[in-house]
Amino acid sequence: MAAFAQRLLADVKQLPVERRLDARFQFLMLAVRLGPAGHRIVGDVITAHPDSESMRSLATSAVKQSDPSDPLVERVADVVLNSGPTGRDNYYYRQLLEQLESGMTPDNAEKRTRMVAAKLRRAAQEHGSDWIALDIARLTTRLAEDDRYFLVVVSHYLARLTARAHELGVPSQRLLGWVTEIPGKVGERLTCRVLALADDIPVQDKIEHVTRRLARQTPTGDDQDLVDAVIAVNPDPAQLAVWTDALGSPSDPTTDPDLLPEDWGRAWRWSVVLPGYVLIGWEGPIAAVSALHGQMDPEAFGHRLQAASWTWGQSPHSQAELAALPVLDAARLVTGWRPDADSARRMTGAGELATVLESVVAAEPRDWTEEAAVVVETLREPLYVLHYFAALTGKAAEILSRTGEIIMAARYATTERWTPAVLGNDSFDPEPDWLRVDTAVVDLITALADRNAPFAEHLDTAWSWAIASINSPAGTGSSTADDPLHRAINSPRGHGLQAGLSLAYWEYHNLNAIRPQFFEVLDSLLQIAGPVGMEHRAILAWQRSRLELIAQDWLDRRADTLFRDDDLGPATVDITLKYGRTSTPWLYRNLRDDIIAAALRGTENAVPNLLAGTLDGEPGYDIHAIITALRHDAAILSSAAEETAFLVQNSPADTPQLDLAVEFWRALLDANRSVVPAHVLRSTGRWAFVSGLTDSIWSSLTVRTLILTEGAIDYAIEVADRCENAPIVGDSTRILLLLQGRGEPWEQHHIRGVALNALRTLSASRADENFVALRTRLIELGHDEAADLKPYED
């Protein structure tokens, strides 16, 4: 079954680009149903497509159907659990973390806990993490339904994972080392959790952590648990004098009896956690705060608060209210609203009303386009017409039969230009003119053309709007983004050019010929210099594969001007590699040297495009030519060494691409070290993930690699894991021997565990030439239990 699935995936990869994504989705739906073999394939695909919503959904589905202890759970979690502190893929986070915890065993507890700690550490280091409020309930308290931020969700599960890991025998010092690397309040509270459970950490260390926590204004359930753990061992009260010292002496009272000093409030809050004898001198201030606010309830430490909901504005009419009315009555209700003296106080505004209108239109687009021109005349205000057209753009596929009515409505909006009413308070108007409506019309035309709407009678009108938008004055609606493509797609000129490309595509498919005016416009755009010219080129570079299809003759004639112009050419190449991701024969044939130059200047996606040419056997992209071209930058050559493995990570065995990729690895090993320095070879550690490569070939090349790098390699843990149970006699143990003593401490701990298991397997089953040397090295590194293992004797 697994072999069948792998063959099916190979067939999917051979499909035309326009069918490949949908087919891959359908393939994954099948793979999810294939059981463990299919689930592993899902893991391969999610690793290759981590940003795809459908891939994440299917991978999570596979995880839910898998044994929670299966390594697939860790693999998918490693891909999906990558977010900033405010990430809100709540469903995926919880499903994966639940499986990670429920599937913890003595063998995987350390790996899973360490991985999640690393994910949380990265998120806690990012900008914005300090803005996320963690309430005072202990981290292990069940999450509320509206707890969706990545930082909050993962903090909760890591608290549970550390507790489970402790039960499964992971040393507390090791857990402590992982959580103390997490910055800020999250790390401090997780430290409380580990220390509260630890029976192998001195009580003095726990006392010192509480002392540091006393600088915080409010204790949490995690602080309470740690303080209770300290008190439970009956420490000498003198040991806790540091807590009294940390609280300091009370400030003098203020003259206002309702305004108490801040440190009085801090002591009052901590009084619910600390023993009374620590609070000497604070009895009066605590009583004064209690007289105003009562006693702090320790039950709050076991209940999460509902997340705050911030409402910046509201609509004067609800979505339900508008949806209940006939279309034109709803439009009249919208356009009849005006701000009054209470609008600011009630936070009601036209912007919020327009957003509600857009939702109502999007829910029933056919009803709202039956008399589209009358709707536009009724709405009248540019703000409401803008949101009306935006709703139709999003639902273009559902209203293709109404193309004529929509074009008439758009023509009405672009010619009538009713004088806008004042819809905002305090001299603020959310949409004071018709400029953005013109852009919305162009976007609507683009959406209809892309869905092959019946445009034949309206082409001239649509083209006139697109060209008028392309010719908008420089600076109109401009963005200040650094990236020219981002500026372009946010300017009327960029919207117009996208519409022109979509209309040309429509004509190519429906009329077999594109009007000459389109090519005249393209030629004129290439004559524009500076930032505005770069924005036009950015759109064309982004849409390069479409141009190849509909205008290859023009592209052939203008390739030098577009991609090799002294001022703007390199930036245009960078954009087509970064955003125009489809690698095509035209790209390989015409831009080889430009791609190499882009790779050497670090352009995103340049190295993958270059290597894709190698693996596809394109002329001029042979292995030695690419290595020679990249030899001048070892960092780029290193990225190529890793990227080659990544590109075939999911390839079945015996495919031409996999064979060429292996030859690339061999060529790196065979090269003169002045061409390929030894440290470049470290990046080939990613080959441990390439399941289609046989263990015998992988292990022999990995041995050669480790000899040259003196044991240093990326993904050392995964390299060691592939040697589990020593599948290749001699090579597997040689790899484990070469890995000893290199890498980070947590990597070394894991690698030594794998090596010990390999020796146990060999001791019971077969002889291996490296058995004694590996056993000796493990004993030298402090694993005395290895001394009890004996080589296999037949």
XYZ file of C-alpha atoms in Angstrom, residues 10 133 289 342 447 538 650 700 744:
9
model
C 5.059 10.576 -8.278
C -1.592 38.765 28.953
C -5.955 47.081 51.201
C -24.028 60.344 20.049
C -11.576 38.479 -10.820
C 7.785 43.647 -10.544
C 9.817 13.083 -0.701
C 28.325 5.037 2.989
C 25.192 20.597 21.451
